[in-house]
Each structure stands twice: as C-alpha cells, then as structure tokens.
mmCIF file of N, CA and C in Angstrom:
data_model
loop_
_atom_site.group_PDB
_atom_site.id
_atom_site.type_symbol
_atom_site.label_atom_id
_atom_site.label_comp_id
_atom_site.label_asym_id
_atom_site.label_seq_id
_atom_site.Cartn_x
_atom_site.Cartn_y
_atom_site.Cartn_z
ATOM 1 N N UNK A 26 0.847 -1.169 0.000
ATOM 2 C CA UNK A 26 0.000 0.000 0.000
ATOM 3 C C UNK A 26 0.896 1.238 0.000
ATOM 4 N N UNK A 27 0.511 2.205 -0.816
ATOM 5 C CA UNK A 27 1.259 3.466 -0.905
ATOM 6 C C UNK A 27 0.325 4.588 -0.483
ATOM 7 N N UNK A 28 0.752 5.387 0.477
ATOM 8 C CA UNK A 28 -0.061 6.501 0.964
ATOM 9 C C UNK A 28 0.185 7.732 0.111
ATOM 10 N N UNK A 29 -0.898 8.417 -0.243
ATOM 11 C CA UNK A 29 -0.821 9.610 -1.077
ATOM 12 C C UNK A 29 -1.643 10.714 -0.410
ATOM 13 N N UNK A 30 -1.118 11.918 -0.384
ATOM 14 C CA UNK A 30 -1.829 13.071 0.180
ATOM 15 C C UNK A 30 -2.487 13.874 -0.937
ATOM 16 N N UNK A 31 -3.648 14.419 -0.645
ATOM 17 C CA UNK A 31 -4.336 15.313 -1.576
ATOM 18 C C UNK A 31 -4.076 16.731 -1.092
ATOM 19 N N UNK A 32 -3.685 17.596 -2.019
ATOM 20 C CA UNK A 32 -3.414 18.984 -1.647
ATOM 21 C C UNK A 32 -4.110 19.918 -2.616
ATOM 22 N N UNK A 33 -4.219 21.162 -2.210
ATOM 23 C CA UNK A 33 -4.917 22.181 -2.998
ATOM 24 C C UNK A 33 -3.910 22.942 -3.855
ATOM 25 N N UNK A 34 -4.220 23.089 -5.147
ATOM 26 C CA UNK A 34 -3.428 23.898 -6.066
ATOM 27 C C UNK A 34 -4.426 24.733 -6.849
ATOM 28 N N UNK A 35 -4.464 26.018 -6.567
ATOM 29 C CA UNK A 35 -5.460 26.880 -7.206
ATOM 30 C C UNK A 35 -6.853 26.449 -6.795
ATOM 31 N N UNK A 36 -7.716 26.224 -7.762
ATOM 32 C CA UNK A 36 -9.078 25.781 -7.478
ATOM 33 C C UNK A 36 -9.221 24.267 -7.568
ATOM 34 N N UNK A 37 -8.104 23.553 -7.696
ATOM 35 C CA UNK A 37 -8.141 22.099 -7.875
ATOM 36 C C UNK A 37 -7.510 21.384 -6.696
ATOM 37 N N UNK A 38 -7.868 20.142 -6.539
ATOM 38 C CA UNK A 38 -7.196 19.253 -5.593
ATOM 39 C C UNK A 38 -6.337 18.312 -6.424
ATOM 40 N N UNK A 39 -5.099 18.114 -6.009
ATOM 41 C CA UNK A 39 -4.178 17.275 -6.783
ATOM 42 C C UNK A 39 -3.581 16.183 -5.908
ATOM 43 N N UNK A 40 -3.182 15.124 -6.557
ATOM 44 C CA UNK A 40 -2.538 13.997 -5.908
ATOM 45 C C UNK A 40 -1.226 13.775 -6.662
ATOM 46 N N UNK A 41 -0.120 13.859 -5.969
ATOM 47 C CA UNK A 41 1.179 13.664 -6.601
ATOM 48 C C UNK A 41 1.539 12.186 -6.560
ATOM 49 N N UNK A 42 1.884 11.636 -7.717
ATOM 50 C CA UNK A 42 2.261 10.236 -7.807
ATOM 51 C C UNK A 42 3.773 10.109 -7.718
ATOM 52 N N UNK A 43 4.229 9.260 -6.838
ATOM 53 C CA UNK A 43 5.665 9.052 -6.667
ATOM 54 C C UNK A 43 6.232 8.289 -7.863
ATOM 55 N N UNK A 44 7.527 8.289 -7.970
ATOM 56 C CA UNK A 44 8.204 7.528 -9.020
ATOM 57 C C UNK A 44 7.855 6.047 -8.894
ATOM 58 N N UNK A 45 7.746 5.566 -7.659
ATOM 59 C CA UNK A 45 7.388 4.165 -7.422
ATOM 60 C C UNK A 45 5.992 3.855 -7.970
ATOM 61 N N UNK A 46 5.026 4.757 -7.722
ATOM 62 C CA UNK A 46 3.666 4.548 -8.223
ATOM 63 C C UNK A 46 3.632 4.584 -9.745
ATOM 64 N N UNK A 47 4.353 5.508 -10.342
ATOM 65 C CA UNK A 47 4.401 5.582 -11.802
ATOM 66 C C UNK A 47 4.991 4.297 -12.383
ATOM 67 N N UNK A 48 6.014 3.765 -11.737
ATOM 68 C CA UNK A 48 6.627 2.522 -12.206
ATOM 69 C C UNK A 48 5.634 1.363 -12.094
ATOM 70 N N UNK A 49 4.880 1.297 -11.002
ATOM 71 C CA UNK A 49 3.889 0.231 -10.831
ATOM 72 C C UNK A 49 2.793 0.322 -11.891
ATOM 73 N N UNK A 50 2.439 1.541 -12.285
ATOM 74 C CA UNK A 50 1.416 1.748 -13.300
ATOM 75 C C UNK A 50 1.983 1.655 -14.720
ATOM 76 N N UNK A 51 3.299 1.606 -14.824
ATOM 77 C CA UNK A 51 3.977 1.670 -16.121
ATOM 78 C C UNK A 51 3.551 2.942 -16.854
ATOM 79 N N UNK A 52 3.592 4.058 -16.115
ATOM 80 C CA UNK A 52 3.167 5.359 -16.646
ATOM 81 C C UNK A 52 4.307 6.355 -16.501
ATOM 82 N N UNK A 53 4.176 7.445 -17.258
ATOM 83 C CA UNK A 53 5.170 8.513 -17.164
ATOM 84 C C UNK A 53 4.450 9.853 -17.223
ATOM 85 N N UNK A 54 5.177 10.915 -16.953
ATOM 86 C CA UNK A 54 4.601 12.255 -16.986
ATOM 87 C C UNK A 54 3.979 12.517 -18.355
ATOM 88 N N UNK A 55 2.759 13.043 -18.339
ATOM 89 C CA UNK A 55 2.050 13.351 -19.572
ATOM 90 C C UNK A 55 1.076 12.260 -20.004
ATOM 91 N N UNK A 56 1.201 11.046 -19.430
ATOM 92 C CA UNK A 56 0.263 9.963 -19.739
ATOM 93 C C UNK A 56 -1.107 10.270 -19.138
ATOM 94 N N UNK A 57 -2.125 9.653 -19.693
ATOM 95 C CA UNK A 57 -3.476 9.765 -19.157
ATOM 96 C C UNK A 57 -3.763 8.542 -18.311
ATOM 97 N N UNK A 58 -4.314 8.758 -17.122
ATOM 98 C CA UNK A 58 -4.738 7.662 -16.261
ATOM 99 C C UNK A 58 -6.257 7.658 -16.199
ATOM 100 N N UNK A 59 -6.835 6.485 -16.068
ATOM 101 C CA UNK A 59 -8.279 6.330 -15.963
ATOM 102 C C UNK A 59 -8.598 5.775 -14.583
ATOM 103 N N UNK A 60 -9.480 6.463 -13.857
ATOM 104 C CA UNK A 60 -9.927 6.008 -12.542
ATOM 105 C C UNK A 60 -11.261 5.297 -12.738
ATOM 106 N N UNK A 61 -11.310 4.025 -12.366
ATOM 107 C CA UNK A 61 -12.502 3.205 -12.550
ATOM 108 C C UNK A 61 -12.999 2.774 -11.175
ATOM 109 N N UNK A 62 -14.296 2.990 -10.930
ATOM 110 C CA UNK A 62 -14.870 2.563 -9.653
ATOM 111 C C UNK A 62 -15.026 1.051 -9.660
ATOM 112 N N UNK A 63 -14.580 0.419 -8.573
ATOM 113 C CA UNK A 63 -14.674 -1.032 -8.449
ATOM 114 C C UNK A 63 -15.978 -1.413 -7.763
ATOM 115 N N UNK A 64 -16.307 -2.695 -7.811
ATOM 116 C CA UNK A 64 -17.548 -3.183 -7.211
ATOM 117 C C UNK A 64 -17.617 -2.928 -5.714
ATOM 118 N N UNK A 65 -16.457 -2.885 -5.049
ATOM 119 C CA UNK A 65 -16.452 -2.669 -3.599
ATOM 120 C C UNK A 65 -16.403 -1.184 -3.223
ATOM 121 N N UNK A 66 -16.570 -0.285 -4.212
ATOM 122 C CA UNK A 66 -16.610 1.151 -3.944
ATOM 123 C C UNK A 66 -15.268 1.842 -4.019
ATOM 124 N N UNK A 67 -14.195 1.102 -4.263
ATOM 125 C CA UNK A 67 -12.872 1.695 -4.379
ATOM 126 C C UNK A 67 -12.629 2.234 -5.787
ATOM 127 N N UNK A 68 -11.438 2.753 -5.997
ATOM 128 C CA UNK A 68 -11.036 3.232 -7.312
ATOM 129 C C UNK A 68 -9.812 2.456 -7.778
ATOM 130 N N UNK A 69 -9.789 2.165 -9.050
ATOM 131 C CA UNK A 69 -8.655 1.481 -9.666
ATOM 132 C C UNK A 69 -8.071 2.417 -10.704
ATOM 133 N N UNK A 70 -6.773 2.702 -10.621
ATOM 134 C CA UNK A 70 -6.096 3.527 -11.615
ATOM 135 C C UNK A 70 -5.569 2.636 -12.725
ATOM 136 N N UNK A 71 -5.871 3.027 -13.966
ATOM 137 C CA UNK A 71 -5.460 2.234 -15.125
ATOM 138 C C UNK A 71 -4.826 3.149 -16.162
ATOM 139 N N UNK A 72 -3.842 2.625 -16.888
ATOM 140 C CA UNK A 72 -3.229 3.388 -17.967
ATOM 141 C C UNK A 72 -3.937 3.133 -19.289
ATOM 142 N N UNK A 73 -4.786 2.110 -19.335
ATOM 143 C CA UNK A 73 -5.543 1.773 -20.545
ATOM 144 C C UNK A 73 -6.986 2.211 -20.368
ATOM 145 N N UNK A 74 -7.594 2.726 -21.424
ATOM 146 C CA UNK A 74 -8.996 3.120 -21.391
ATOM 147 C C UNK A 74 -9.839 1.851 -21.348
ATOM 148 N N UNK A 75 -10.573 1.605 -20.247
ATOM 149 C CA UNK A 75 -11.325 0.350 -20.138
ATOM 150 C C UNK A 75 -12.429 0.220 -21.181
ATOM 151 N N UNK A 76 -13.034 1.328 -21.599
ATOM 152 C CA UNK A 76 -14.076 1.268 -22.627
ATOM 153 C C UNK A 76 -13.481 0.867 -23.975
ATOM 154 N N UNK A 77 -12.315 1.416 -24.293
ATOM 155 C CA UNK A 77 -11.638 1.057 -25.536
ATOM 156 C C UNK A 77 -11.219 -0.410 -25.506
ATOM 157 N N UNK A 78 -10.706 -0.873 -24.375
ATOM 158 C CA UNK A 78 -10.294 -2.268 -24.256
ATOM 159 C C UNK A 78 -11.477 -3.213 -24.462
ATOM 160 N N UNK A 79 -12.654 -2.848 -23.927
ATOM 161 C CA UNK A 79 -13.854 -3.674 -24.100
ATOM 162 C C UNK A 79 -14.271 -3.704 -25.568
ATOM 163 N N UNK A 80 -14.208 -2.557 -26.246
ATOM 164 C CA UNK A 80 -14.580 -2.488 -27.657
ATOM 165 C C UNK A 80 -13.609 -3.308 -28.512
ATOM 166 N N UNK A 81 -12.327 -3.235 -28.217
ATOM 167 C CA UNK A 81 -11.334 -4.020 -28.962
ATOM 168 C C UNK A 81 -11.533 -5.514 -28.740
ATOM 169 N N UNK A 82 -11.872 -5.901 -27.514
ATOM 170 C CA UNK A 82 -12.118 -7.319 -27.226
ATOM 171 C C UNK A 82 -13.342 -7.814 -27.990
ATOM 172 N N UNK A 83 -14.388 -6.978 -28.059
ATOM 173 C CA UNK A 83 -15.595 -7.363 -28.801
ATOM 174 C C UNK A 83 -15.288 -7.489 -30.289
ATOM 175 N N UNK A 84 -14.515 -6.551 -30.826
ATOM 176 C CA UNK A 84 -14.154 -6.610 -32.247
ATOM 177 C C UNK A 84 -13.317 -7.848 -32.544
ATOM 178 N N UNK A 85 -12.414 -8.187 -31.657
ATOM 179 C CA UNK A 85 -11.578 -9.378 -31.857
ATOM 180 C C UNK A 85 -12.434 -10.648 -31.840
ATOM 181 N N UNK A 86 -13.434 -10.682 -30.956
ATOM 182 C CA UNK A 86 -14.323 -11.845 -30.893
ATOM 183 C C UNK A 86 -15.105 -11.999 -32.197
ATOM 184 N N UNK A 87 -15.592 -10.877 -32.741
ATOM 185 C CA UNK A 87 -16.330 -10.916 -34.013
ATOM 186 C C UNK A 87 -15.412 -11.368 -35.141
ATOM 187 N N UNK A 88 -14.189 -10.854 -35.162
ATOM 188 C CA UNK A 88 -13.247 -11.247 -36.207
ATOM 189 C C UNK A 88 -12.889 -12.725 -36.105
ATOM 190 N N UNK A 89 -12.754 -13.240 -34.877
ATOM 191 C CA UNK A 89 -12.455 -14.665 -34.703
ATOM 192 C C UNK A 89 -13.608 -15.527 -35.208
ATOM 193 N N UNK A 90 -14.841 -15.095 -34.912
ATOM 194 C CA UNK A 90 -16.018 -15.859 -35.326
ATOM 195 C C UNK A 90 -16.196 -15.858 -36.843
ATOM 196 N N UNK A 91 -15.764 -14.796 -37.511
ATOM 197 C CA UNK A 91 -15.985 -14.631 -38.938
ATOM 198 C C UNK A 91 -14.699 -14.615 -39.741
ATOM 199 N N UNK A 92 -13.684 -15.324 -39.278
ATOM 200 C CA UNK A 92 -12.363 -15.288 -39.893
ATOM 201 C C UNK A 92 -12.415 -15.679 -41.375
ATOM 202 N N UNK A 93 -13.107 -16.764 -41.708
ATOM 203 C CA UNK A 93 -13.155 -17.225 -43.103
ATOM 204 C C UNK A 93 -13.835 -16.191 -44.004
ATOM 205 N N UNK A 94 -14.934 -15.640 -43.543
ATOM 206 C CA UNK A 94 -15.660 -14.633 -44.322
ATOM 207 C C UNK A 94 -14.799 -13.394 -44.532
ATOM 208 N N UNK A 95 -14.121 -12.938 -43.501
ATOM 209 C CA UNK A 95 -13.290 -11.748 -43.619
ATOM 210 C C UNK A 95 -12.098 -12.000 -44.552
ATOM 211 N N UNK A 96 -11.549 -13.205 -44.541
ATOM 212 C CA UNK A 96 -10.447 -13.523 -45.454
ATOM 213 C C UNK A 96 -10.932 -13.551 -46.893
ATOM 214 N N UNK A 97 -12.151 -14.035 -47.110
ATOM 215 C CA UNK A 97 -12.713 -14.069 -48.466
ATOM 216 C C UNK A 97 -12.960 -12.662 -48.989
ATOM 217 N N UNK A 98 -13.356 -11.760 -48.095
ATOM 218 C CA UNK A 98 -13.625 -10.376 -48.494
ATOM 219 C C UNK A 98 -12.345 -9.582 -48.744
ATOM 220 N N UNK A 99 -11.256 -10.000 -48.136
ATOM 221 C CA UNK A 99 -9.995 -9.274 -48.258
ATOM 222 C C UNK A 99 -9.367 -9.517 -49.554
#
C-alpha cells in the first residue's frame, strides 16, 4: 500500500504520484490515467482506457467468429 496526500493547487485538488507509483502503473509524466470505480466502492487507476479495451475485445471476438468470411472479403 502506498499513501498519497491530496493537496490544494489553485481551485483544484491534486494527488502527486511518486516515481514508485508511476513505475507500478507503467506510466510517465504526460500519460493519461483512468480512474474506474470497483464493485467494492474503491477506485482502480489504469493506464488503458477500459471502454476502448472492451470495444477491442468485442471486435476481436467478431473477427475470430468470422475469420473465413473476412479472409474471403480481403
């Protein structure tokens, strides 16, 4: 567990991520992080857009199901 403090900067509240946290997330300065609410009410920080990942998984499933048809069309 890594403790993080929230502080005020102008009209915003910010959370500074340590180098250790960035390494765990495989993120760097300038990257976008996505905060996703979990079933237990917590938040999960992700470097991948979960909506995009779901759409890509659905597209891959359709392509797998229709591989022969898609090859014939190509």
